[in-house]
Structures are given as C-alpha cells and as structure tokens.
Tab-separated table of C-alpha atoms in Angstrom:
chain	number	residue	atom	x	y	z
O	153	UNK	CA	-5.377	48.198	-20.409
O	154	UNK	CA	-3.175	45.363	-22.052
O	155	UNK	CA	-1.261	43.074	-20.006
O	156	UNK	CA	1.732	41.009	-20.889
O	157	UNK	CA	3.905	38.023	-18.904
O	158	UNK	CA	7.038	36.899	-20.208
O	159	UNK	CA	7.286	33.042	-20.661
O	160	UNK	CA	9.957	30.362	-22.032
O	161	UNK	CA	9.961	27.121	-23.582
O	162	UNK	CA	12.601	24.323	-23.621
O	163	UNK	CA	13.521	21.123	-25.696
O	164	UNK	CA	12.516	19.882	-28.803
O	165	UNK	CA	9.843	22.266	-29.654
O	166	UNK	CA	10.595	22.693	-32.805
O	167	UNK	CA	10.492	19.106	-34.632
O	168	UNK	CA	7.466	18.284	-31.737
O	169	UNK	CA	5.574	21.384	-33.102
O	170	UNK	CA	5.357	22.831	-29.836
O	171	UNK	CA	6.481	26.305	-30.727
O	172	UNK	CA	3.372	26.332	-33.655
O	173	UNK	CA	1.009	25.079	-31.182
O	174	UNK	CA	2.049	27.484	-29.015
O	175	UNK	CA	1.471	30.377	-31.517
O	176	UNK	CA	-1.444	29.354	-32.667
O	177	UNK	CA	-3.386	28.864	-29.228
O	178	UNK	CA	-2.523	32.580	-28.499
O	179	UNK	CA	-3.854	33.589	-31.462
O	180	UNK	CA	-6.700	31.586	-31.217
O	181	UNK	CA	-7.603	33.144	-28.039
O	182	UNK	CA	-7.136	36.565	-29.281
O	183	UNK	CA	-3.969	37.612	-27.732
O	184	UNK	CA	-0.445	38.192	-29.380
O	185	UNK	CA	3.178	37.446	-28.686
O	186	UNK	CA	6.340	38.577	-29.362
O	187	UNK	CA	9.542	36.483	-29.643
O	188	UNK	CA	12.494	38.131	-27.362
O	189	UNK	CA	14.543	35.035	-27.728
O	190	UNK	CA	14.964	31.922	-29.767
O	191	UNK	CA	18.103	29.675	-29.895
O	192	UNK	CA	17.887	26.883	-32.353
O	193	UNK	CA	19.774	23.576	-31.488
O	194	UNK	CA	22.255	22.745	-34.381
O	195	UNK	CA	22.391	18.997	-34.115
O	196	UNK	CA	19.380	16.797	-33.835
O	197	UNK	CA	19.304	15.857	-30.008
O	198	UNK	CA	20.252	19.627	-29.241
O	199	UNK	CA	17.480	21.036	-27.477
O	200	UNK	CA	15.833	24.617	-28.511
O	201	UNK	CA	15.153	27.570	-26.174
O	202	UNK	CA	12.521	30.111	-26.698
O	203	UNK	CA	11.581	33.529	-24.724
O	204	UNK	CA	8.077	34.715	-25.574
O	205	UNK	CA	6.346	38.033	-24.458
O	206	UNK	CA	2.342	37.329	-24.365
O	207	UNK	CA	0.112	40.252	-24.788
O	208	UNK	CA	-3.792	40.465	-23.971
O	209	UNK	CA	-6.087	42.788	-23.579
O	210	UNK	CA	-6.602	42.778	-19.931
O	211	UNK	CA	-5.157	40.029	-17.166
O	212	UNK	CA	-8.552	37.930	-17.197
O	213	UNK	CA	-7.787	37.301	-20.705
O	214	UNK	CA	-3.853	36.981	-20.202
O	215	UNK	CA	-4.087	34.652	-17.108
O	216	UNK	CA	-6.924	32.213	-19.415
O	217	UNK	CA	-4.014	32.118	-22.286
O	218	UNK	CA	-0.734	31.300	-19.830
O	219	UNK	CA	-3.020	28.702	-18.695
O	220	UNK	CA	-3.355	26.602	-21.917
O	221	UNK	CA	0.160	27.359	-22.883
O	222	UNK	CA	0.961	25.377	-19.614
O	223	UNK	CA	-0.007	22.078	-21.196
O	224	UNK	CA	2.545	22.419	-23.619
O	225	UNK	CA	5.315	23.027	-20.741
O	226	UNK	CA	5.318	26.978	-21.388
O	227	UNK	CA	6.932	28.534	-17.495
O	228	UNK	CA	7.053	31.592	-16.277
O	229	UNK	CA	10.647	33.064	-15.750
O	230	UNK	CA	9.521	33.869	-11.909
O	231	UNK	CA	8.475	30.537	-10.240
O	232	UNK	CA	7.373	30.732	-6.792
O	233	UNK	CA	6.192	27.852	-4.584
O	234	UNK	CA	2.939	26.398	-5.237
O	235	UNK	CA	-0.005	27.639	-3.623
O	236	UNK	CA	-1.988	25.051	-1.418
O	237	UNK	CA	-5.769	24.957	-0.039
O	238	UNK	CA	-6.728	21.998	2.353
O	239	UNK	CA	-9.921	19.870	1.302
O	240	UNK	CA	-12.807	20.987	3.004
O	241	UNK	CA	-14.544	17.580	3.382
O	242	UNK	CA	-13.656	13.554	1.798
O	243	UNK	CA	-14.144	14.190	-1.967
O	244	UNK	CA	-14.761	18.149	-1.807
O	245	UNK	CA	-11.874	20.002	-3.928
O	246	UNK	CA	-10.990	23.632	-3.500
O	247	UNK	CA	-12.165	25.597	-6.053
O	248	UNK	CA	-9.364	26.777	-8.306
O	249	UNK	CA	-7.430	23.243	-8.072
O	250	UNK	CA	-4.712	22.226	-10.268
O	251	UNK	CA	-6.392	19.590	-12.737
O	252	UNK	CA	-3.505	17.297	-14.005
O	253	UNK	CA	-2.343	16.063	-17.242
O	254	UNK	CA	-0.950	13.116	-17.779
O	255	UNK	CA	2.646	14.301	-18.982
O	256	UNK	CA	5.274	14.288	-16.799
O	257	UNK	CA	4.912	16.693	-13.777
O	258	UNK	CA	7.116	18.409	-10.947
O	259	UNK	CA	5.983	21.404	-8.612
O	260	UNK	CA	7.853	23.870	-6.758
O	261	UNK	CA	7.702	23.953	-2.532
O	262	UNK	CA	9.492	24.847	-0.349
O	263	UNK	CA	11.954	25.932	-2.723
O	264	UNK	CA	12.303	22.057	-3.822
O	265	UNK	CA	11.646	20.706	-6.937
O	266	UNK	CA	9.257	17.313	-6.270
O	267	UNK	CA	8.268	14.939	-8.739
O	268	UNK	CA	4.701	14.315	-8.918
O	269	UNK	CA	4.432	10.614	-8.038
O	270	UNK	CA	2.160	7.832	-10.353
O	271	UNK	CA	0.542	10.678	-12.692
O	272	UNK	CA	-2.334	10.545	-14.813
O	273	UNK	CA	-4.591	12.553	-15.974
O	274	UNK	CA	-7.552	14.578	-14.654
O	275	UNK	CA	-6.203	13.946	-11.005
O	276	UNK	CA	-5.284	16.616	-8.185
O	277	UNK	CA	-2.042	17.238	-6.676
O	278	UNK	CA	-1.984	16.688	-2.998
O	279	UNK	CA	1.130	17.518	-0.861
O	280	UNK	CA	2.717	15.341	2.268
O	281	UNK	CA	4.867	18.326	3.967
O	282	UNK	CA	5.973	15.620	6.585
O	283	UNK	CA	7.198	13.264	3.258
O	284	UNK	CA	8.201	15.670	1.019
O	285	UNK	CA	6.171	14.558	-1.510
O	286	UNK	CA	3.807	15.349	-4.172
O	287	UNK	CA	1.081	12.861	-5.029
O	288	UNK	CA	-1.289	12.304	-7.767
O	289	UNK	CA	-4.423	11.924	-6.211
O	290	UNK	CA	-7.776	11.099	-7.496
O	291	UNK	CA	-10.482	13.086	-6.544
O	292	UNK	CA	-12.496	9.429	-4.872
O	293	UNK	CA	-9.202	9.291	-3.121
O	294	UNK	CA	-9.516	13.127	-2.323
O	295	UNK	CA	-9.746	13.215	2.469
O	296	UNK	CA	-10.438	15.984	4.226
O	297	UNK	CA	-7.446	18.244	5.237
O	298	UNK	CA	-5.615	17.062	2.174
O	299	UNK	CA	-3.468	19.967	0.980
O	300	UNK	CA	-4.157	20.566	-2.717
O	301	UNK	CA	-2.217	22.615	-4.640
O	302	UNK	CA	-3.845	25.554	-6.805
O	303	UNK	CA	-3.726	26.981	-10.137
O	304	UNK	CA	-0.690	26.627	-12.301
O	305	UNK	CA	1.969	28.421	-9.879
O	306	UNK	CA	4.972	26.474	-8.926
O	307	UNK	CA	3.762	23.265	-11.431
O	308	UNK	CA	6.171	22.108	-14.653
O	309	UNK	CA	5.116	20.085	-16.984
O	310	UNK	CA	7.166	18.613	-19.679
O	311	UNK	CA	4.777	17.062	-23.255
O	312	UNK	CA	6.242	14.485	-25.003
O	313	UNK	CA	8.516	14.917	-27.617
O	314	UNK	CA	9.337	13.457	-30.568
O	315	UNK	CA	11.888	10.767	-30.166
O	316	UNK	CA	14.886	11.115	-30.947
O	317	UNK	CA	15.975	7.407	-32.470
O	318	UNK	CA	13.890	6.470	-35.514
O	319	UNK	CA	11.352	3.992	-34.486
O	320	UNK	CA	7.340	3.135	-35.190
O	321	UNK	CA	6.564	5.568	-32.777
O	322	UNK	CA	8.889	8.645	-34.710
O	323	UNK	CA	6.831	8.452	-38.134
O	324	UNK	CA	3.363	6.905	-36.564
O	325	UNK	CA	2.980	9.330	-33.475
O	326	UNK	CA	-0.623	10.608	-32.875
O	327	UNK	CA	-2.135	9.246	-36.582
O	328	UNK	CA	-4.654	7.265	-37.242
O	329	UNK	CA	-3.839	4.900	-39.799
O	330	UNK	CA	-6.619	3.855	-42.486
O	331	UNK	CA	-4.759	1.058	-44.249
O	332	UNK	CA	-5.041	-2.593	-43.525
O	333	UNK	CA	-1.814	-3.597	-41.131
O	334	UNK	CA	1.241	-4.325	-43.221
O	335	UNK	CA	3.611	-6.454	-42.483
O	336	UNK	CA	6.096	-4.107	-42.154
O	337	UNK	CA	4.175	-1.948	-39.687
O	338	UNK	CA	3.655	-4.872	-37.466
O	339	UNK	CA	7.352	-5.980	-37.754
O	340	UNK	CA	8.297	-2.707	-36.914
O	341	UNK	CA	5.872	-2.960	-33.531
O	342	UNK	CA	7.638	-6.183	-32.950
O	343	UNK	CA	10.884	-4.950	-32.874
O	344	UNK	CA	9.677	-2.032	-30.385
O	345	UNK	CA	8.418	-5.293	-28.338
O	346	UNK	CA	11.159	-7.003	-28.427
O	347	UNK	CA	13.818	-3.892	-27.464
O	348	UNK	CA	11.363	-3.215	-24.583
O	349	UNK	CA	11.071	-6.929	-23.140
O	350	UNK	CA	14.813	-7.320	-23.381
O	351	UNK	CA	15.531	-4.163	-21.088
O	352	UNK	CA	13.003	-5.881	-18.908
O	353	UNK	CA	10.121	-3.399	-19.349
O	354	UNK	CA	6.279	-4.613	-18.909
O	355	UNK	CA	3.788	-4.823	-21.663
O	356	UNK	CA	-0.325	-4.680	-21.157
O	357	UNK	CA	-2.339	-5.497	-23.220
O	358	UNK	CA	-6.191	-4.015	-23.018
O	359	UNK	CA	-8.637	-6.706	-24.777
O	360	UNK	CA	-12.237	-7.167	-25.942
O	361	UNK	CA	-14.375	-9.991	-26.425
O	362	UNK	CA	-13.628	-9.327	-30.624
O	363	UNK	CA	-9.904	-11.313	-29.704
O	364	UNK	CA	-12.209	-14.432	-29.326
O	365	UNK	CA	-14.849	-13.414	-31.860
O	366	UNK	CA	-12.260	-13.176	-34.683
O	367	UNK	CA	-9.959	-15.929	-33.893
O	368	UNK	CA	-7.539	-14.084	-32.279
O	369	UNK	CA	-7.895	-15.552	-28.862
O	370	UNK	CA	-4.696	-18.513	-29.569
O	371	UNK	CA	-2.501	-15.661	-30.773
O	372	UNK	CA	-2.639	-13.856	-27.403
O	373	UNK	CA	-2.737	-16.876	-25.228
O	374	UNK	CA	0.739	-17.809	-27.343
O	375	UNK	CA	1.982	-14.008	-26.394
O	376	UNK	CA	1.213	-14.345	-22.877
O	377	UNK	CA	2.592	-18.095	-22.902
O	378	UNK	CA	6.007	-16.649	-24.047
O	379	UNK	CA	6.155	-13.838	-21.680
O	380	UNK	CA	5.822	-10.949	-24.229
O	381	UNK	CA	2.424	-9.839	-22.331
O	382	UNK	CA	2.645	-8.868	-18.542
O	383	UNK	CA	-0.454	-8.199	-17.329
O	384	UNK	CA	-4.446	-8.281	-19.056
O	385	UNK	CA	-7.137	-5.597	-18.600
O	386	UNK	CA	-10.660	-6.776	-19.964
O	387	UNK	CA	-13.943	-7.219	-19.083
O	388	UNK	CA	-16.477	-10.225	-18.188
O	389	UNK	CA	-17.037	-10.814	-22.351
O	390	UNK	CA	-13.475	-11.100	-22.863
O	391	UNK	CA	-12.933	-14.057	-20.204
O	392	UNK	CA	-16.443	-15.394	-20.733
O	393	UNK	CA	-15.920	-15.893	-24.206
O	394	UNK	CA	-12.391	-16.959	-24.070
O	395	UNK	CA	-13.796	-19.926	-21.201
O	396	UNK	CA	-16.732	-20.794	-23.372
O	397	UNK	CA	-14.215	-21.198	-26.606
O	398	UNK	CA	-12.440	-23.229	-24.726
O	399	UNK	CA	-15.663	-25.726	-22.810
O	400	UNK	CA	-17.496	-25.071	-25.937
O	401	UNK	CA	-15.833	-24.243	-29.224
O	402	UNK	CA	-18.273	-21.446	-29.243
O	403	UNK	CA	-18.189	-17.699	-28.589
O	404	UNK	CA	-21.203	-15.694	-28.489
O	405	UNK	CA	-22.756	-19.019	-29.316
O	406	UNK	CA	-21.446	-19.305	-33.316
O	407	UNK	CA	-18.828	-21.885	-33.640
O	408	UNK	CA	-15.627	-20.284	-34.658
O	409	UNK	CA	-14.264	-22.811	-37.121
O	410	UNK	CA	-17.090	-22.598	-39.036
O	411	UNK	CA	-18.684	-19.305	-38.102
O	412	UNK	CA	-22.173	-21.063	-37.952
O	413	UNK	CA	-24.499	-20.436	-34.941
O	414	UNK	CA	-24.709	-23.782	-33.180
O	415	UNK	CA	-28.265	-24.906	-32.151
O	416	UNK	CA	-28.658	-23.810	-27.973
O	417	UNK	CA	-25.666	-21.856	-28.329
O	418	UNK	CA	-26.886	-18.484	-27.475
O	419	UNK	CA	-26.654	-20.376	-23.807
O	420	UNK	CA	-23.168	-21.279	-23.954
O	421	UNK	CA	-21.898	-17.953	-22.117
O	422	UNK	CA	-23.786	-18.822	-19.809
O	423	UNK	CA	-23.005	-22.659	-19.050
O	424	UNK	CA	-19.334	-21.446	-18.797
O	425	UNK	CA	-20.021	-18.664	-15.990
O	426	UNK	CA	-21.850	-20.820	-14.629
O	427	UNK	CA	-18.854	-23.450	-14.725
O	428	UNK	CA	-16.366	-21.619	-13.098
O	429	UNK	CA	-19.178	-20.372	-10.896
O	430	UNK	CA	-19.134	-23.731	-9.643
O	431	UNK	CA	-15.490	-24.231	-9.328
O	432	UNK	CA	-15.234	-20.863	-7.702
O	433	UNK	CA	-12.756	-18.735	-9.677
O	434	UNK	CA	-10.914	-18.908	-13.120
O	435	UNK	CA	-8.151	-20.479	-10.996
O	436	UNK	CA	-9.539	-23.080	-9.571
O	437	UNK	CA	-11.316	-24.386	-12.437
O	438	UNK	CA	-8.339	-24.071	-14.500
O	439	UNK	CA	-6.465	-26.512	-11.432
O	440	UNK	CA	-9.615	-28.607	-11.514
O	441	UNK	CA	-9.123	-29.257	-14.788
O	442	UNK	CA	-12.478	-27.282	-16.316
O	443	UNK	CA	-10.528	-24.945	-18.038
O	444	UNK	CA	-7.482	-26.795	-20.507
O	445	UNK	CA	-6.473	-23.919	-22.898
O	446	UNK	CA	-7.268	-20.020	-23.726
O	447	UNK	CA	-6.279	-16.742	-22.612
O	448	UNK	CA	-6.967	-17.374	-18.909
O	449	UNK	CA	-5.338	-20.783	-18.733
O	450	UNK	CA	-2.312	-19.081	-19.952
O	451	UNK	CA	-2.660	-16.107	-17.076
O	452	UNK	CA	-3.347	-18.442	-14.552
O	453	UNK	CA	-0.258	-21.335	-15.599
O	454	UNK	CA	2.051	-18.511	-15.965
O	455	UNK	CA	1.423	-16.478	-13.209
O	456	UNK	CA	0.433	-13.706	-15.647
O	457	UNK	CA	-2.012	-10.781	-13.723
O	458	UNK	CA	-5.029	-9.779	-14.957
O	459	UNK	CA	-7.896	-7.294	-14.383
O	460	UNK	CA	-11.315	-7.786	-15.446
O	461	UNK	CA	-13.456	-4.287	-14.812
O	462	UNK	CA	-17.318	-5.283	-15.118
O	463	UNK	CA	-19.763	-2.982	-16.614
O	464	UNK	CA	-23.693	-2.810	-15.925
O	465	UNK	CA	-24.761	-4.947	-18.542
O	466	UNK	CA	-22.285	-8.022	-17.653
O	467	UNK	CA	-24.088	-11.092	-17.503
O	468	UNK	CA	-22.764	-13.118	-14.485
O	469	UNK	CA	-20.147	-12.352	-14.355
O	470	UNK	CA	-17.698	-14.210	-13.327
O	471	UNK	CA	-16.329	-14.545	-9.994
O	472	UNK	CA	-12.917	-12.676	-10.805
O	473	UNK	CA	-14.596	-9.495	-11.880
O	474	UNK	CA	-14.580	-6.864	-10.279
O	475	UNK	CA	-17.869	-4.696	-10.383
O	476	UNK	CA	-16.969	-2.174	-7.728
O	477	UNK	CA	-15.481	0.462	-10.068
O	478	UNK	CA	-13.162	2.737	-7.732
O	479	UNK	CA	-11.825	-0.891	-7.135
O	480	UNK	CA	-11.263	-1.879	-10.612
O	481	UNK	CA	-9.805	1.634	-10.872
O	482	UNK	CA	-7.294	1.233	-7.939
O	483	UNK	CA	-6.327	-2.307	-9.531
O	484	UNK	CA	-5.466	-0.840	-12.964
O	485	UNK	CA	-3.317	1.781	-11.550
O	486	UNK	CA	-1.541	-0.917	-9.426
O	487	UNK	CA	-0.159	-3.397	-12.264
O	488	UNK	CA	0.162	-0.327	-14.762
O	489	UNK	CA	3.257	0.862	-12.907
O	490	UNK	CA	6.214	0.245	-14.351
O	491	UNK	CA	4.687	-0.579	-18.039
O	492	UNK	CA	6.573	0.840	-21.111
O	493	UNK	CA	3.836	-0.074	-23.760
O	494	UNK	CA	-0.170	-0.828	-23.614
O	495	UNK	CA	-1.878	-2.763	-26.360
O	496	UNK	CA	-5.503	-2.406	-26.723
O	497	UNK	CA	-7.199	-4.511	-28.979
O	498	UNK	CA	-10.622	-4.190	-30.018
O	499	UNK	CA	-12.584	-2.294	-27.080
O	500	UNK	CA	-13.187	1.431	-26.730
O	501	UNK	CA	-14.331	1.970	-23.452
O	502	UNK	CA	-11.413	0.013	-21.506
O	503	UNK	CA	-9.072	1.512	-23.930
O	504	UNK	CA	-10.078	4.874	-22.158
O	505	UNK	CA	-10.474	3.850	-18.730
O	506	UNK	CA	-6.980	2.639	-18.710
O	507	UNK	CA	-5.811	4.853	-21.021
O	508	UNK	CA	-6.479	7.864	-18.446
O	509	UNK	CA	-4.191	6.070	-15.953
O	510	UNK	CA	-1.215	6.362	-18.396
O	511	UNK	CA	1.778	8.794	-18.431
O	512	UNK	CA	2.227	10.152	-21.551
O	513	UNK	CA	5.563	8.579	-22.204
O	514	UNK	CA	3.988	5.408	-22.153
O	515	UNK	CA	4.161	3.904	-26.025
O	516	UNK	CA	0.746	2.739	-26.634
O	517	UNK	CA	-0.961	0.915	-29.876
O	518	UNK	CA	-4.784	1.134	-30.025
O	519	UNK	CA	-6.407	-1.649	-32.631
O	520	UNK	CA	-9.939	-1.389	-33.737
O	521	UNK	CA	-11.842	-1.987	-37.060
O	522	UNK	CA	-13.637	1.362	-36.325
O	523	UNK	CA	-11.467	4.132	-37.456
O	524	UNK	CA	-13.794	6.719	-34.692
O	525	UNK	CA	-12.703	4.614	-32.218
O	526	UNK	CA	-9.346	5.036	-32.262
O	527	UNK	CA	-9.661	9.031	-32.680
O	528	UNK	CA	-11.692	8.925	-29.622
O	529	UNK	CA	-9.077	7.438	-27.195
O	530	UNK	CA	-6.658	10.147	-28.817
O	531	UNK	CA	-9.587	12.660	-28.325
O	532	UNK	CA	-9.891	11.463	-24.730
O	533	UNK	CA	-6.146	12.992	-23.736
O	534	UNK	CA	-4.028	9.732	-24.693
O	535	UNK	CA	-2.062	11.577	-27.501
O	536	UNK	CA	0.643	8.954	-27.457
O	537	UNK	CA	-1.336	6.577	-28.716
O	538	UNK	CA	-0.361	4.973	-32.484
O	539	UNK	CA	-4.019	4.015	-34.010
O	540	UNK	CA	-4.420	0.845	-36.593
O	541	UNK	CA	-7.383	0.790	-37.828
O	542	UNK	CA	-7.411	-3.315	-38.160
O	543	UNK	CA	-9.718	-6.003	-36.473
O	544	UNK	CA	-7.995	-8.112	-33.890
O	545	UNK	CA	-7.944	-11.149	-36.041
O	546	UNK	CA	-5.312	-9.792	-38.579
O	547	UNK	CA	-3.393	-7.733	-36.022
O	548	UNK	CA	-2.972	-10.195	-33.248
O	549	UNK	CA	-1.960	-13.102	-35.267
O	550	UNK	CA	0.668	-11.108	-37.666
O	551	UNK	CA	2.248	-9.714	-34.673
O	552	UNK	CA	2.466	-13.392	-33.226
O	553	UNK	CA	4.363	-14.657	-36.055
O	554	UNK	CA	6.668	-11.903	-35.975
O	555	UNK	CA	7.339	-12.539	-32.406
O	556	UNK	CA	6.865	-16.666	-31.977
O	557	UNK	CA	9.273	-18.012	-34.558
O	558	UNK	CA	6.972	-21.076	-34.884
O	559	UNK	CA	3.852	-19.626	-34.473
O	560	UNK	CA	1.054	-21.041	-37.053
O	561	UNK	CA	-2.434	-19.387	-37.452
O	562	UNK	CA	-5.044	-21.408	-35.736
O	563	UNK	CA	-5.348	-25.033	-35.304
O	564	UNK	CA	-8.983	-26.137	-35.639
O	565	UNK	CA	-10.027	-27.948	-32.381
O	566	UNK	CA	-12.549	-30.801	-32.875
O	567	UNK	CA	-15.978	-30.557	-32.280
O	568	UNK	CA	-17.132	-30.233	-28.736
O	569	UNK	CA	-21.254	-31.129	-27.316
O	570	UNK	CA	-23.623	-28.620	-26.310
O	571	UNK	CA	-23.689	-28.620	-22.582
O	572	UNK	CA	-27.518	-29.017	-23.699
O	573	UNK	CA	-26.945	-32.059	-25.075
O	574	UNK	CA	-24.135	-33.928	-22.865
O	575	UNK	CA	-25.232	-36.478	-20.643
O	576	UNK	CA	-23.370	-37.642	-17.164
C-alpha cells in the first residue's frame, strides 16, 4: 500500500537549488512527488513557495524520504510539538534522537516557536521547560534526565541560501577552486573583511604550522596586529614553530631565509618549548622578554585570544595547550560565538574540528595546497565553506597587502646562534 505526506518549502529555493535537490533525493530513494503548488517570486529577493505531495511505497519508505528532505528545510503542513525522551544515564541518548545540523534551527513546544541556542552540527536538542529554551547540546555534555527531543516532529530548519547582494561568497559558494589565488579573488575576500570588521563582526582564523613553514607567519602576526583577526585556533606546531622562528630563525629546524637545514636544528622545537617551559606560559615569556616578535607576541600584546588544541603526537607541548579534548572543544565553542567569518589556513584536521562548531551562515575560506583537503572539510558538513586551493605563503601575504596599506613581504631577520652553540 503506497503512502503519501504533503510537504512545503519556502525561500529562495529556486536560485539555491533547493527545489532540484529536493527532487532528486526522492527520486533517488525511489519514491515520487507531485507538485500541488508552486509560486515563483518575480523580483530577485522575492521568496518562492512550493507544495509537494510525496509518494512511497509503504510509510517505512515514506517516513526515511521526509527525513532527508528535512535537511533542506522541507515541513510538514501539520506541525505538532516536539516529542521528548529524558536521558537514561550521563552520555546515554534515547534512541530515535534528533541529530542536528548545523543550519539554523527552531522547534515547536508548547505551542512556541524556540530558537535552538549556539548550534552546530551532530549535537542533540535538549529542552529547559523551566527556561523556555532549546539548547544545542553535545552528546559529552549529554546528563541524565535531560529531555531530548525525538525525530524530526516539531523541528525547522532553514539551509543557507544564496545571498542575495553579489559578493565572493555569491559566485564562489561550495567550489573548490583549482587556480593559483588571483589578485582579484583575494581583493574581493578583503573587501568581505573589511565590510565585516567595520559592522564590528569577529574574524578567526584556523592555522597550521605551514603559516611559519612558508613564510607566512609576519603576514598574520601584521593581521592580528591591526585587529583584522579576533581570535586563533591552532595546535602545538603552529605556536612552536612560530616561537622557534622567532628565538631561532628556524622552523622545523631549516632556516627560512634561506630554506637550508641549519646544523642541530632538528632540536630547535625543542629548545623553544623548552623556553617558554621555563618562563611558564607564552605570556610570560613574551613579558620576560623571551619572546620579541611572531604570531603569539602579537596575541599576547594585543590582547588577541587564542586556542591551541593538542593532538597525540605533540611534542611538549607547550604550556598553553590544551590536551584534554572535551576542553579544547568547550574553548572553541566559547570564542566562536559571535564570529561572522573563519579562515583556515593550511591544516585539515582543525579545519574540521572547528568547522563542526560552525552555523552554517558563518562565511568561511578554507586554504590548502591540497585540493582533497579542502573537499574534505566540505565533505565533513561545512558546505559554506569557499575552498582555494593555494599554500599559505601566497594567500596570507596577498591578502595582507590588500588589507595593510603598507604592508611589504618579509623582511629578512639577521642570523640568530644555535641554542647549541650560544654560550652564557
């Protein structure tokens, strides 16, 4: 016996191809549709309505098809309240939970509309009846008694669209771009940069150690000295190798002006953990006087937040990072409130990790010299995301320019000892 369920669609879904991803996932899944009604809007920020019948062959296979049209903001005409299961135990969902995305998301109780606080993806939704509120909730976060909400009933989502103004992020949306960064590409960033610092919206900026590696590293301290870059995520390499630029002229032990290994310079990493080890933090070596230039000096003399997430193959690291992960998690979400944009810059696995704490509506850039890396973020659910398939040594210092009026490419610093070598 078939069954059918009437849904409807709202917004731009023509020009954001929602309407042909909408057909084609219920074809794909081997049900059908029929259009009952579809009002075009006749100007270009006039919004489009759709009513669609779905047909399956039985309600197993109808229910499995209204669910995946849900992540493109397809509704039911008849909304009732959400449905909601407490947690049996700390960490324990209900089976049948609502898994989130990261679009923008409001659910139904009570007869109330609630906005779904802080959402990301791949969260639960867990509901404060004494509050009123709905709250993304991770499932570490998850406590026993926590009422989660089930299923798709009662929950709205609404994808991104395509905007409306022409901008980088109209004609570069979602692609991957193979070319080497022009200059026109990257002006066009800086103007979105620019617009978004003057309405006083944050920028992050997600970095790997290749910002130090290529040369990079004086362009981004410059961008974080002039207060176009809010707040750093990274790892122990990027700090490490920004600190032992900076003690050493060195990073991963080759000296960057000339891109010769240096004799005993494999150990230079080391020397400068061991460095601020000795001061205590990146902050007090930098007020001691250890530290006199680099990415960190600039965080620390401008008051500039950063997070450094460590991994299991950190060496150190470094007092500042963090190696408890649900920590590093927690401080991520924390200074990634209120961000409009996210540059990351030459590291795939932060790029994600952060990159699953983002709303959707959140303009993001993701530079790497590997074109798979960049698919893989957008792979990973960040959607937004433009990809520039550059290393960080082009990118970083052409955006600079366009940005820092008198902003030169780097100044070679002279010659510094090996720690090996230098005597009290």
């Amino acid at each position: 016996m078939q069954a059918s369920r009437e849904i409807e669609l709202e917004g731009h879904i023509i020009d954001s191809g929602i309407m042909t991803l909408v057909f084609d996932r219920i074809m794909d899944m081997g049900g059908n549709f029929e259009i009952l009604t579809f009002d075009v809007g006749k100007k270009k920020t006039d919004p489009s309505y759709a009513r669609l019948r779905v047909v399956a062959d039985d309600p197993g296979q109808l229910a499995a098809i209204l669910s995946d049209l849900h992540r493109y903001g397809a509704r039911q005409l008849q909304v009732e309240d959400v449905s909601l299961v407490a947690a049996e135990a700390d960490r324990v969902v209900p089976k049948g939970f609502y898994s989130t995305t990261n679009h923008p998301t409001s659910i139904k109780y009570q007869d109330r509309w609630l906005q779904v606080e802080d959402n990301e993806m791949d969260c639960l939704i867990v509901v404060d009846p004494a509050l009123m509120a709905a709250l993304c909730t991770p499932l570490s976060k998850l406590k026993k008694g926590d009422l989660v909400v089930m299923g798709e009933q009662g929950v709205r989502i609404i994808p991104p669209e395509r905007p409306r103004e022409q901008s980088t992020f109209e004609f570069m949306n979602g692609t991957v771009s193979p070319e080497r960064p022009s200059e026109t590409l990257i002006r066009n960033i800086a103007a979105e940069i620019r617009e978004l610092k003057a309405k006083g919206g944050k920028i992050a900026l997600v970095g790997g150690p290749a910002i130090v590696h290529t040369g990079a590293d004086l362009a981004l301290a410059r961008l974080v000295r002039e207060g176009f870059i809010d707040v750093i995520f990274a790892g122990n390499a990027l700090a490490t190798h920004d600190i032992e630029y900076n003690l050493y002229g060195t990073s991963l032990g080759m000296d960057i002006s000339t891109g010769k290994p240096v004799i005993g310079g494999h150990k230079h990493h080391l020397y400068a953990i061991s460095e601020v080890m000795r001061a205590g933090s990146i902050r007090a070596a930098v007020e001691q006087g250890v530290i006199t230039g680099g990415v960190m000096y600039e965080c620390i003399t401008n008051n500039v937040p950063f997070v450094l997430a460590g991994s299991i193959r950190d060496d150190g690291p470094l007092p500042d990072v963090i190696t408890d992960v649900l920590v590093a998690q927690d401080a991520m979400r924390e200074h990634i409130r209120g961000c409009g944009m996210v540059l990351m810059i030459g590291t795939l696995l932060h790029s994600i990790a952060v990159g699953n704490c983002l709303g959707s509506s959140v303009k993001t850039i993701c530079v790497d010299i590997n074109p798979s890396s960049v698919t893989k973020l957008m792979d990973r659910g960040t959607m937004q995301a433009i990809g520039v398939v550059s290393d960080a040594g082009t990118f970083l210092p052409l955006l600079a320019e366009q940005l820092i009026p008198d902003f030169r490419t780097r100044i070679i610093k002279p010659d510094r000892k090996s720690p090996v070598h230098t005597t009290e």
